[in-house]
XYZ file of C-alpha atoms in Angstrom:
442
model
C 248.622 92.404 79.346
C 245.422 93.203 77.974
C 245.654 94.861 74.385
C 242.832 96.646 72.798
C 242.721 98.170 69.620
C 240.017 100.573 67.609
C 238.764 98.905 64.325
C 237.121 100.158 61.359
C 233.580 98.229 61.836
C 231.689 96.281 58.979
C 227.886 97.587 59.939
C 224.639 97.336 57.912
C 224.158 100.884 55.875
C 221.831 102.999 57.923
C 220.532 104.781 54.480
C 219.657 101.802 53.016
C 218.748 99.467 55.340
C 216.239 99.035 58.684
C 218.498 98.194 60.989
C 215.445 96.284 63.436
C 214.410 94.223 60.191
C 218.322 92.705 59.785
C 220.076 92.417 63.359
C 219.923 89.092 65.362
C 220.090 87.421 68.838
C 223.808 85.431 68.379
C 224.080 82.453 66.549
C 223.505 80.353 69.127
C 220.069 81.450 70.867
C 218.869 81.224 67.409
C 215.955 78.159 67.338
C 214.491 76.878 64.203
C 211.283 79.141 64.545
C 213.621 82.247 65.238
C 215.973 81.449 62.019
C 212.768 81.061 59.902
C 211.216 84.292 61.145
C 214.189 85.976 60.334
C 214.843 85.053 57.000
C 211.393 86.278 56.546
C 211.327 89.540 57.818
C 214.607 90.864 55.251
C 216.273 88.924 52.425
C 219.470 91.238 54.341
C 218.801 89.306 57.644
C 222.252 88.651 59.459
C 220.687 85.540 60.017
C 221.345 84.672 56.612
C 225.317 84.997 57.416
C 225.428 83.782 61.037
C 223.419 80.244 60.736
C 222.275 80.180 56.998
C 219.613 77.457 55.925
C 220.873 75.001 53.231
C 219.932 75.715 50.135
C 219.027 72.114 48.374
C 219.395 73.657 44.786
C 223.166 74.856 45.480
C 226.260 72.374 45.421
C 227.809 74.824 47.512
C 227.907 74.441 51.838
C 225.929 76.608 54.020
C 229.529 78.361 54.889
C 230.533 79.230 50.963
C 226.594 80.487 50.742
C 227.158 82.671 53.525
C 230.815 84.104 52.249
C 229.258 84.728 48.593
C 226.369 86.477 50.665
C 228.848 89.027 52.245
C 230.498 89.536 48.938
C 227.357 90.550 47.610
C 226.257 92.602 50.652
C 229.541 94.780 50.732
C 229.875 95.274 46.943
C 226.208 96.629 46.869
C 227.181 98.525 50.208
C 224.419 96.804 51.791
C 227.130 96.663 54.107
C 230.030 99.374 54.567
C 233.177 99.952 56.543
C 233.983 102.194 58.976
C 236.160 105.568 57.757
C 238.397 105.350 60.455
C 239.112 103.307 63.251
C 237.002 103.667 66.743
C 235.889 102.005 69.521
C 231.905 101.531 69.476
C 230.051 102.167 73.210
C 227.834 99.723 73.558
C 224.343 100.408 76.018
C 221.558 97.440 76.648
C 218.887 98.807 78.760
C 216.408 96.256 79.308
C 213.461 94.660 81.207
C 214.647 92.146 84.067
C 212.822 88.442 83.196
C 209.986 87.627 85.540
C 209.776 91.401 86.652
C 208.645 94.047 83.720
C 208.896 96.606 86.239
C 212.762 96.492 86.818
C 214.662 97.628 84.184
C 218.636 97.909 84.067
C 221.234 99.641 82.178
C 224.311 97.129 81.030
C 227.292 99.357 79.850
C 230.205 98.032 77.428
C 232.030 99.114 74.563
C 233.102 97.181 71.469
C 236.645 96.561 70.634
C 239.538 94.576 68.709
C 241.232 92.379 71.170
C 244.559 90.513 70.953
C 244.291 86.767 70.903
C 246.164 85.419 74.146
C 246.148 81.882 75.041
C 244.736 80.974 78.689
C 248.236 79.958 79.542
C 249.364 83.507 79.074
C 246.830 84.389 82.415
C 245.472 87.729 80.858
C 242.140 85.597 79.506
C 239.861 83.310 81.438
C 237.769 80.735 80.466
C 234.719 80.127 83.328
C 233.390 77.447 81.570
C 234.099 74.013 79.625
C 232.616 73.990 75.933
C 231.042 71.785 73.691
C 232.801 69.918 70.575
C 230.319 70.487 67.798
C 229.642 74.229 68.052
C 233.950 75.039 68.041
C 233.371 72.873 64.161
C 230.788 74.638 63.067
C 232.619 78.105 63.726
C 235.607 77.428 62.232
C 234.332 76.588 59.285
C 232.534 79.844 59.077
C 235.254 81.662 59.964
C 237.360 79.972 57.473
C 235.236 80.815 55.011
C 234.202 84.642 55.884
C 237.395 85.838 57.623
C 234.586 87.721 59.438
C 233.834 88.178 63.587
C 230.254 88.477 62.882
C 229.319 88.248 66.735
C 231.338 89.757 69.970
C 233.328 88.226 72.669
C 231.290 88.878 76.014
C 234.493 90.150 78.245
C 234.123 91.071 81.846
C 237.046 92.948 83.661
C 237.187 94.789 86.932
C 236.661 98.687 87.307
C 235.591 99.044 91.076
C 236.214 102.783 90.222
C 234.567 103.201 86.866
C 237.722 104.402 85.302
C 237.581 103.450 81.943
C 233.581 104.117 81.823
C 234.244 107.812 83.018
C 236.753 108.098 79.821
C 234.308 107.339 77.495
C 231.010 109.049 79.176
C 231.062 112.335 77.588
C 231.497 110.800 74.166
C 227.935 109.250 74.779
C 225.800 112.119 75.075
C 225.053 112.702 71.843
C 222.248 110.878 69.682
C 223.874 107.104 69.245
C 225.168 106.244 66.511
C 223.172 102.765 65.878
C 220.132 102.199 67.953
C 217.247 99.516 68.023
C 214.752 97.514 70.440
C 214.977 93.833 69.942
C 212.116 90.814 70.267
C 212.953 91.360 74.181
C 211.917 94.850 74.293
C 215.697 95.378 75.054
C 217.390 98.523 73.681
C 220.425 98.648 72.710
C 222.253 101.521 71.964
C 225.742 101.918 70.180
C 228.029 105.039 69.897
C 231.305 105.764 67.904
C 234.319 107.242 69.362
C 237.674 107.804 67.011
C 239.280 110.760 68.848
C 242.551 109.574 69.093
C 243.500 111.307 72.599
C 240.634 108.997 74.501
C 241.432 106.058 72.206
C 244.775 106.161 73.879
C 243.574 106.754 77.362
C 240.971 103.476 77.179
C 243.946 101.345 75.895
C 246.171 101.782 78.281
C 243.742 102.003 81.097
C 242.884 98.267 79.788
C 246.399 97.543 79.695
C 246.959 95.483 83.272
C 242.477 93.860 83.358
C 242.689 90.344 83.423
C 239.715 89.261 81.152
C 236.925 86.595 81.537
C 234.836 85.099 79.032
C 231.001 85.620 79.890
C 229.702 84.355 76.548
C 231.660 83.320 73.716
C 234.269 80.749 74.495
C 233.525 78.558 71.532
C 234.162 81.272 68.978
C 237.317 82.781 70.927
C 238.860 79.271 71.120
C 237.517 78.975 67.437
C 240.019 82.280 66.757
C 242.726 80.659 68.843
C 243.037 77.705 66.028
C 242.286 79.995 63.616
C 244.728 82.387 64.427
C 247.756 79.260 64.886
C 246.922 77.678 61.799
C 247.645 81.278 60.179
C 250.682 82.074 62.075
C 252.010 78.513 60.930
C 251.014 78.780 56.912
C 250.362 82.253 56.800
C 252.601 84.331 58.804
C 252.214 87.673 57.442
C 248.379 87.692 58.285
C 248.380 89.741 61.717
C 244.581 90.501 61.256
C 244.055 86.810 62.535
C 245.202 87.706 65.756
C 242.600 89.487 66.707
C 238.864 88.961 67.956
C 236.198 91.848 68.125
C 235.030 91.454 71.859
C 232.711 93.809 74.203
C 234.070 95.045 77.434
C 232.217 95.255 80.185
C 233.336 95.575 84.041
C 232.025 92.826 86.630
C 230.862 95.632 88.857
C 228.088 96.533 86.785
C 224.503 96.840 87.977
C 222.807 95.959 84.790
C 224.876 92.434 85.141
C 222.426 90.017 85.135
C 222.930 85.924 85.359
C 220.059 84.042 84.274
C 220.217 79.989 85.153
C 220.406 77.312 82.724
C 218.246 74.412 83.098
C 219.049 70.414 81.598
C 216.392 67.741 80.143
C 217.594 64.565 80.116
C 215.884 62.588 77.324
C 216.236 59.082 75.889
C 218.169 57.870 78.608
C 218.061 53.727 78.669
C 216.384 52.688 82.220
C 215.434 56.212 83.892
C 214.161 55.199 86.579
C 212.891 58.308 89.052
C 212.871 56.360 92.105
C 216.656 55.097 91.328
C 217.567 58.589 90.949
C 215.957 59.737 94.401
C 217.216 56.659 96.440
C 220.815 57.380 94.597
C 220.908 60.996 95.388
C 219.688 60.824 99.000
C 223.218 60.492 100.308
C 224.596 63.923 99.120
C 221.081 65.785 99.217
C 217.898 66.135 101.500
C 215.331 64.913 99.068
C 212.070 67.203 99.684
C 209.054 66.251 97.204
C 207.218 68.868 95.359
C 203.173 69.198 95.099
C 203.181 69.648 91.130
C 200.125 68.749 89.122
C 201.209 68.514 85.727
C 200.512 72.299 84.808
C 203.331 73.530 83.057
C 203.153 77.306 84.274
C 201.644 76.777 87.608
C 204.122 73.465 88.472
C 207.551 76.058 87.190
C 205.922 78.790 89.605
C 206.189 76.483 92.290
C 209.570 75.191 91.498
C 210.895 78.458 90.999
C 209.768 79.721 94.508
C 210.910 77.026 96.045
C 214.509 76.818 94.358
C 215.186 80.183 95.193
C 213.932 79.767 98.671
C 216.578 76.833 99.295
C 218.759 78.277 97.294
C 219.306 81.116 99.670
C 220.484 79.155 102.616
C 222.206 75.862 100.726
C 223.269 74.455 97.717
C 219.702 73.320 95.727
C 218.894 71.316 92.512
C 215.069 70.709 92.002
C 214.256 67.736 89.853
C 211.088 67.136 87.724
C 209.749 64.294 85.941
C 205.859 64.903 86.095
C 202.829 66.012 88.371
C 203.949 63.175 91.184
C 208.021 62.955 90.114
C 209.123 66.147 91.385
C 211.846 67.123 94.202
C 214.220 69.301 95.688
C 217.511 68.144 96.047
C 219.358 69.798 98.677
C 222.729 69.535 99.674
C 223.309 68.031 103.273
C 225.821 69.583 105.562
C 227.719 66.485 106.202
C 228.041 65.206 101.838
C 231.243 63.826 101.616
C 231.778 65.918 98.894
C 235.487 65.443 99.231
C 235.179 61.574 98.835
C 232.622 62.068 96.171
C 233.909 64.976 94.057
C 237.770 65.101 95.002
C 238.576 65.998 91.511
C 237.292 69.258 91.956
C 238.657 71.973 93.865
C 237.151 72.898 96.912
C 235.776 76.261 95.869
C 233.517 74.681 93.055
C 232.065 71.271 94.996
C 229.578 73.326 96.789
C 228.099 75.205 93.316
C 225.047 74.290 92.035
C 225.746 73.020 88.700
C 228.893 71.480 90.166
C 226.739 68.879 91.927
C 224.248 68.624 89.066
C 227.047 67.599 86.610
C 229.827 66.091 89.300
C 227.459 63.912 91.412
C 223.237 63.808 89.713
C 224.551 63.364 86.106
C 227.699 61.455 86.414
C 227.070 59.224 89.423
C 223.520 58.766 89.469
C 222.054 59.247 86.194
C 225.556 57.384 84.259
C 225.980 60.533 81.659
C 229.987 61.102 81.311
C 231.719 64.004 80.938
C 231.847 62.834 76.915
C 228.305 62.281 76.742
C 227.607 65.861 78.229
C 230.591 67.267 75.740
C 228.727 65.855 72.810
C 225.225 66.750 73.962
C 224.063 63.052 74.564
C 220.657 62.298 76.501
C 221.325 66.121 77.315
C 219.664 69.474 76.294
C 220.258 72.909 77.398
C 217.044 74.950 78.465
C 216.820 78.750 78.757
C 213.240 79.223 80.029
C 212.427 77.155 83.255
C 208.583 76.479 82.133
C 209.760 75.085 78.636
C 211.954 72.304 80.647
C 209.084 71.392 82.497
C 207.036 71.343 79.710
C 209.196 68.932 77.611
C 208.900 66.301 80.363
C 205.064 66.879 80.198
C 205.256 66.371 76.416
C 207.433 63.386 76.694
C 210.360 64.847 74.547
C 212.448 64.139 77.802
C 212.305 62.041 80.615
C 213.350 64.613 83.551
C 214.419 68.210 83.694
C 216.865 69.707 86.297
C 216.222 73.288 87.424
C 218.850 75.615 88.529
C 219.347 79.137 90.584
C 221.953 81.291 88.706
C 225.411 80.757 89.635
C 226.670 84.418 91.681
C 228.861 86.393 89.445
C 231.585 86.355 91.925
C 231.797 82.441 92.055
C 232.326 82.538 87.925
C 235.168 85.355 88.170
C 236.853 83.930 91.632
C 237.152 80.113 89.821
C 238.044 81.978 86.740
C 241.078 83.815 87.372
C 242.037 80.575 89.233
C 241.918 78.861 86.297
C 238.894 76.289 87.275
C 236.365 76.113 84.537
C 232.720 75.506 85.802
C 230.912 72.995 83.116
C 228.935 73.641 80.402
C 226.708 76.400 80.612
C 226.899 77.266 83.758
C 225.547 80.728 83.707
C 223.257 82.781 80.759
C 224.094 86.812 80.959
C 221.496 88.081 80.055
C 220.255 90.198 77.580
C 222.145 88.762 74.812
C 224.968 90.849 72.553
C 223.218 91.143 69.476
C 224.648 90.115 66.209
C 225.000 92.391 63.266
C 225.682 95.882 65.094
C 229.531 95.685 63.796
C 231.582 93.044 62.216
C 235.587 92.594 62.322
C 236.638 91.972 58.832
C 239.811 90.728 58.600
C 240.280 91.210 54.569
C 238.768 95.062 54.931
C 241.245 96.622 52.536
C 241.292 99.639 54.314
C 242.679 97.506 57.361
C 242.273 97.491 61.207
């Protein structure tokens, strides 16, 4: 059983404060150029909280920096609580990548949600994580007692149910509103009548839950929150996780792919890799010709072309190293990958990970866990443009793995590997925060 609760939000104080000079893409989109342009533009920058830069002239780490930051922020009400507890609507309407002309409208709303272990078969995992990001945000956490960033939960309303419930309550001006870097907008609402904060909680009551984004921090909370019920009993708060809600059915639901670089791999050898892969996949070279732009254009076309009638990985490692990889109809994907389920040996990054990295390249599961010879790539022209610059040796390009594939593997409790999908736009950090030691509680 699902069990959402109304919270009374941390936010930034709208008198006092520009809220498009302090909010921030989540921790984890953040690059080194992004983090310095943000502690720039406000010395109130959630950046400053989320993923602070070391100061060299403090004895103190990055995470005590960041907790004596809040302290500071909330006793100068830089940042103030909520009166009462709500829920928070939560509206991204936004520019699809690669085509300005569409836009789509994402609707979610922000809530408290009750820490349940996977076992328990109310939340899903849909992907494997990584060991040093689950470190780094516990000891934030540890040190804040703060949700700074939200779950990204999807649940099923074929009938728009719980939507419908809270659509009157955003007609009015929202309460928070800004456009970020993207040209996104997001919009926020508040909504504390007690009569529809009854009807959305119950409605919630029987959704089974999957994590979109966010499984490192929610398995973060899940230590967090045994370690506290083990040496600290009596604090409930830790039981809970501020997450946004938004069904699967939604239009503005948009899966970008994730694209690898392999880099300082001993021996790479591209014509290895071809010969190697050629049993599982029809290897189909590329024309490239070194151009960054033009030679991702042509991948891109090409990936989704294939894509559309079999299972295709393109490969790239310069103007005369490129391929498609396509999946033959007779792989003995059985023989090859019969340590995964049938419903995930036929998914793209399935066969990237399972039979290009593992078999033919020689990266283990470990080595991918810990990031070795292995970078994750947003943008397909920047991955192809690394392998120009020679910061890696090959790049892997991927279509975006169908929403329904994520969910179906989900609930069946068959993680896909590591980044396997990028919703996109991003749930931006620093709208509302779950404070666990707000003394005016939940």
């Amino acid at each position: 059983m699902a069990e959402i609760y109304p919270f009374r939000a941390l936010h930034y104080n709208s008198t006092a404060i520009d809220l498009q000079k302090v909010v921030t893409q989540p921790y984890d989109k953040i690059s080194p150029e992004m983090q310095a342009r943000y502690y720039a533009t406000s010395p109130c920058n959630f950046v400053r909280l989320i993923l602070r830069q070391a100061d060299p002239n403090s004895s103190r780490s990055v995470y005590s920096e960041a907790a004596a930051e809040l302290r500071d922020w909330i006793e100068e009400r830089t940042l103030v609580s909520e009166g009462e507890p709500a829920i928070y609507p939560y509206y991204q309407e936004f520019a699809v990548p690669g085509e300005p002309s569409t836009r789509k409208q994402r609707r979610g709303f922000v809530a408290l949600l009750r820490l349940e272990e996977y076992t328990a078969g109310v939340v899903h995992r849909h992907e494997e994580t990584l060991s040093g990001p689950k470190a780094d945000r516990m000891e934030l956490l540890k040190a804040t007692r703060c949700n700074f960033g939200q779950i990204f939960m999807l649940y099923s309303d074929p009938q728009g149910e719980i939507e419908n419930l809270l659509r009157k309550e955003t007609q009015a001006a929202p309460w928070q509103q800004m456009t970020d870097e993207y040209s996104s907008l997001h919009s926020m609402w508040r909504v504390s009548d007690p009569r529809v904060l009854g009807q959305v909680i119950d409605a919630m009551r029987p959704r089974r839950l999957v994590i979109a984004d966010g499984h490192h921090r929610y398995e973060t909370s899940l230590a967090y929150a045994r370690d506290r019920r083990q040496n600290a009993p009596e604090d409930d708060r830790a039981n809970y996780i501020m997450a946004t809600f938004v069904p699967l059915e939604s239009a503005g639901l948009l899966i970008l792919p994730t694209h690898r670089v392999v880099h300082s791999l001993p021996g790479f050898d591209w014509e290895k890799l071809c010969r190697e892969a050629a049993p599982f996949f029809q290897v189909e070279k590329l024309e490239c010709s070194g151009e960054a732009a033009r030679d991702a254009q042509t991948i891109r076309q090409a990936l989704e072309k294939s894509g559309r009638e079999r299972p295709t990985i393109a490969a790239y490692a310069g103007a005369e190293r490129a391929a498609l990889l396509s999946l033959k109809n007779d792989a003995d994907l059985a023989g090859a990958l019969g340590e995964f389920p049938e419903t995930l040996r036929r998914l793209d990054v399935v066969l990237l990970h399972g039979l290009v990295l593992e078999k033919v390249m020689r990266i283990d599961r470990q080595a991918v866990r810990e990031q070795k010879h292995l970078r994750y790539v947003r943008e397909l022209e920047q991955a192809v443009e690394e392998v120009n610059a020679g910061k890696a040796q090959a790049a892997f390009l991927m279509n975006p793995t169908p929403i329904q594939a994520v969910c179906e593997n989900a609930y069946a409790g068959l993680p896909l590997p590591q980044k396997s999908t990028d919703f996109y736009p991003k749930l931006l950090s620093g709208l509302t925060i779950y404070w666990m030691d707000n003394p005016a509680g939940l």
